Short mmCIF file of C-alpha atoms in Angstrom, two decimals:
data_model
loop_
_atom_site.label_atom_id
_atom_site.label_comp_id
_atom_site.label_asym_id
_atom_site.label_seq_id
_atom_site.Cartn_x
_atom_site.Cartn_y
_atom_site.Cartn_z
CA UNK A 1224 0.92 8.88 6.79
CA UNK A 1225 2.23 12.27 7.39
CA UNK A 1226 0.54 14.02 10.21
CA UNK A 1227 -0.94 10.49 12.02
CA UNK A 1228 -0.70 10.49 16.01
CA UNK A 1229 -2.24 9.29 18.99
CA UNK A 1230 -3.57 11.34 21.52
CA UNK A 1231 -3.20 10.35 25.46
CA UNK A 1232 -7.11 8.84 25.79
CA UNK A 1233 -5.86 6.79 22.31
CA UNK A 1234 -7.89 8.42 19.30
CA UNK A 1235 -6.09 8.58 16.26
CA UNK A 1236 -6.35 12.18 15.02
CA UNK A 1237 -4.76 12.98 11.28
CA UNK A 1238 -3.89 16.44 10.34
CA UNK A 1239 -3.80 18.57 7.67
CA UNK A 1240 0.03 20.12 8.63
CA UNK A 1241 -0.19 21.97 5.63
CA UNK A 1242 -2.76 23.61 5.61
CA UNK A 1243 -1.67 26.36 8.18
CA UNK A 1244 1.29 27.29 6.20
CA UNK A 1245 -0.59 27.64 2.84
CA UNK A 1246 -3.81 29.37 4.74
CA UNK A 1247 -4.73 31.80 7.37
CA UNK A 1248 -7.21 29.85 9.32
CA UNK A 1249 -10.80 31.45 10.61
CA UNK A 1250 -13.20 29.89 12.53
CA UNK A 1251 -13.25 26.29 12.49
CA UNK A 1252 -15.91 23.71 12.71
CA UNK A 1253 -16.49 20.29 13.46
CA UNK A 1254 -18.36 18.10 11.06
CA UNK A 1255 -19.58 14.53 10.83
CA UNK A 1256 -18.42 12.40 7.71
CA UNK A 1257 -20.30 10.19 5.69
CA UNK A 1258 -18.43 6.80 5.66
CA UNK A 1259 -18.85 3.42 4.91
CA UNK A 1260 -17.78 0.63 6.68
CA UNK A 1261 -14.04 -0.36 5.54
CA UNK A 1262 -13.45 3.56 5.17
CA UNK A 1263 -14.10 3.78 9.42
CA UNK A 1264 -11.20 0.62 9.70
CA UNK A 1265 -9.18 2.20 7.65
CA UNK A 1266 -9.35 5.34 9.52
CA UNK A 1267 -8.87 3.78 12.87
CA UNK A 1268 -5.90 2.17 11.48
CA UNK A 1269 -4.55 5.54 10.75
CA UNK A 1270 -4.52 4.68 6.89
CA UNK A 1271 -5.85 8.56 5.71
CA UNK A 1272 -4.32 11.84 4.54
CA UNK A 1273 -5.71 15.38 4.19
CA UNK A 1274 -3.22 16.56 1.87
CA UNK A 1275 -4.69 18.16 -1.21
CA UNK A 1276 -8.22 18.21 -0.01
CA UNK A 1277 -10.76 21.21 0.26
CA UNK A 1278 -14.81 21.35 0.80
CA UNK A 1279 -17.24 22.43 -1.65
CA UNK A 1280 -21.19 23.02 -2.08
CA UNK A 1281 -23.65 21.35 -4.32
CA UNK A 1282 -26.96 21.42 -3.92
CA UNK A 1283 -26.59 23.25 -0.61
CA UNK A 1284 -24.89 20.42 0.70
CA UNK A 1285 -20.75 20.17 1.90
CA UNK A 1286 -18.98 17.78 0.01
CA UNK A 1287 -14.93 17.13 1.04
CA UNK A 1288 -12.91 16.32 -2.28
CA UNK A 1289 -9.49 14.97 -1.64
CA UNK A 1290 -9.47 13.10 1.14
CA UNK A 1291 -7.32 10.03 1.22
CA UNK A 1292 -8.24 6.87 3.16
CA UNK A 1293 -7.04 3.67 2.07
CA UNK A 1294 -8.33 0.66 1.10
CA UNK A 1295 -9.07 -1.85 4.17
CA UNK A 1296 -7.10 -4.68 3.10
CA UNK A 1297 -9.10 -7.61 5.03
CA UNK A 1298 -12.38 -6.77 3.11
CA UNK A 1299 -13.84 -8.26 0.08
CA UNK A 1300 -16.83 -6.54 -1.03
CA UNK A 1301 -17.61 -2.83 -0.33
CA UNK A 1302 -14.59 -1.33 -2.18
CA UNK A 1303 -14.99 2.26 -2.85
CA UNK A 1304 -12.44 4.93 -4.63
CA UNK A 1305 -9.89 6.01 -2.18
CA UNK A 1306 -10.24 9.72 -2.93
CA UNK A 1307 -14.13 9.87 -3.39
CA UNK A 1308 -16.77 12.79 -2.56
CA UNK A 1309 -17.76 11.96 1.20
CA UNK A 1310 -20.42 14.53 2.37
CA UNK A 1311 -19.87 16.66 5.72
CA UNK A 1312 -22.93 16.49 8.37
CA UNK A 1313 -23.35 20.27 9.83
CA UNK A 1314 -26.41 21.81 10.85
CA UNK A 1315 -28.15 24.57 8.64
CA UNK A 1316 -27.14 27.30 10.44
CA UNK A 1317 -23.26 26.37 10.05
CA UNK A 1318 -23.90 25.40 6.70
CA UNK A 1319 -25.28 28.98 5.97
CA UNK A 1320 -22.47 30.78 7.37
CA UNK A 1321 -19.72 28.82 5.48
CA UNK A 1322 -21.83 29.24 2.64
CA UNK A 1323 -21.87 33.12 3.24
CA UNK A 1324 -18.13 33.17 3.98
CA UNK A 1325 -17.25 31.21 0.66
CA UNK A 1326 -18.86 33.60 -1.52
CA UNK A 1327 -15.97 36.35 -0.36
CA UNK A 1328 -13.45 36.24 -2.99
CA UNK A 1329 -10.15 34.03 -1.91
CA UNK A 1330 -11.63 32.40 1.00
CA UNK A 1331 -11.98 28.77 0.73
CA UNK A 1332 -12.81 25.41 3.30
CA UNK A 1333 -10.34 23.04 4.19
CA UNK A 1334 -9.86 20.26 6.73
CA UNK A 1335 -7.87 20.52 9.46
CA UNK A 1336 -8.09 17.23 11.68
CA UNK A 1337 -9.83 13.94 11.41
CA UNK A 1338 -10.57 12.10 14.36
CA UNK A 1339 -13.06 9.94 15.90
CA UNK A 1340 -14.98 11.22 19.00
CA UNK A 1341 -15.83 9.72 22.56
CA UNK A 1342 -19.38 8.09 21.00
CA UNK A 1343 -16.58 6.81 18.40
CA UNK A 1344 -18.07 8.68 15.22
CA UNK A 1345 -15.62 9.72 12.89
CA UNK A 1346 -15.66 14.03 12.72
CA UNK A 1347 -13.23 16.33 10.42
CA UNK A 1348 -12.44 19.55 11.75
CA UNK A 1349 -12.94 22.17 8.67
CA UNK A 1350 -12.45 25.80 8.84
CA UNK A 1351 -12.53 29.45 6.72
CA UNK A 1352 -9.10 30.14 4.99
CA UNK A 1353 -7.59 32.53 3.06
CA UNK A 1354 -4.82 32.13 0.69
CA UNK A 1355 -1.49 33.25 2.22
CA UNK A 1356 0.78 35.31 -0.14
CA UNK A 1357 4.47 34.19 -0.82
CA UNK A 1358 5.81 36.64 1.54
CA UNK A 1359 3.48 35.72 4.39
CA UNK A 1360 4.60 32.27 4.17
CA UNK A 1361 8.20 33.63 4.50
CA UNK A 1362 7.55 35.68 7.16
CA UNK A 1363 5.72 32.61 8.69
CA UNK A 1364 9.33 30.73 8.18
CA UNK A 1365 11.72 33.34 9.30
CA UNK A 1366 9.35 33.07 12.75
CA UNK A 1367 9.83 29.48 13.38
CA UNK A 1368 13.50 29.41 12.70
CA UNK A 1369 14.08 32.31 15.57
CA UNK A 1370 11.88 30.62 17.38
CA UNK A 1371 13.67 27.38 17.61
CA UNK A 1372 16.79 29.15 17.90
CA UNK A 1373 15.82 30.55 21.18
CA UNK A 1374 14.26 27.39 22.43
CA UNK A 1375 17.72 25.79 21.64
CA UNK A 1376 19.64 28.38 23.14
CA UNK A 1377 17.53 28.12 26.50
CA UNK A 1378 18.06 24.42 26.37
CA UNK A 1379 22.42 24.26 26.21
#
């Protein structure tokens, strides 16, 4: 899976690389997931993607749609839909803000990073974005190309 690595105190963390080029991030927050059992294994495994996923309310709750994380292959009951509705745990006061935030026009949720934390919960990092424009993005490119052209010139 794109975006899978290991950090140095061995959490698997899974990111959302796309997200910063398509979005200009705003505050972030971290949020517990509602999982069942094969979904954690899977997870731990580093068998997930955040590609294509986003959060949304219903019933003033936060839902993630999109999220990816594979089937556990050594279980044989508990099988759920790889890309299913998992809700996000946040307390009310976070939930009103994003809830506030959303209502601007062009500002959406998306996940950033899923990892599991010291207690060994499984969390997703989700934050405010706004749509980038084509020329942003460009502008966004043209940056990392000079700036790997002076890292490589400072290197030979």
């Amino acid at each position: 899976m794109a975006g899978k690595r290991k950090t140095a105190t061995g959490r698997v963390v899974i990111k959302n690389r796309r997200a910063s080029y398509d979005y200009e991030i705003g505050t972030r927050y971290t949020a517990g997931l509602v999982l069942v059992g094969p979904e954690v294994k899977s997870i731990r495994a580093g068998k997930a993607g955040l590609a294509d996923s986003y959060c949304y309310f219903h019933n003033n709750e936060l839902w993630v749609k999109g999220v990816y994380i594979a089937d556990y292959t050594y279980t044989s009951y508990n099988r759920t839909d790889e890309r299913r509705e998992r809700k996000l745990l946040l307390t009310k006061k976070e939930l009103r803000k994003l809830q506030s935030a959303v209502k601007n026009k062009g500002t959406t949720i998306v996940p950033l990073e899923l990892f599991f934390n010291e207690r060994g919960l499984a969390k997703l990092v989700i934050a405010e974005a706004t749509g980038k424009k084509k020329y942003d993005k460009r502008a966004a490119i043209r940056d990392r190309e000079d700036k790997q052209k002076i890292d490589n010139a400072k290197r030979y």
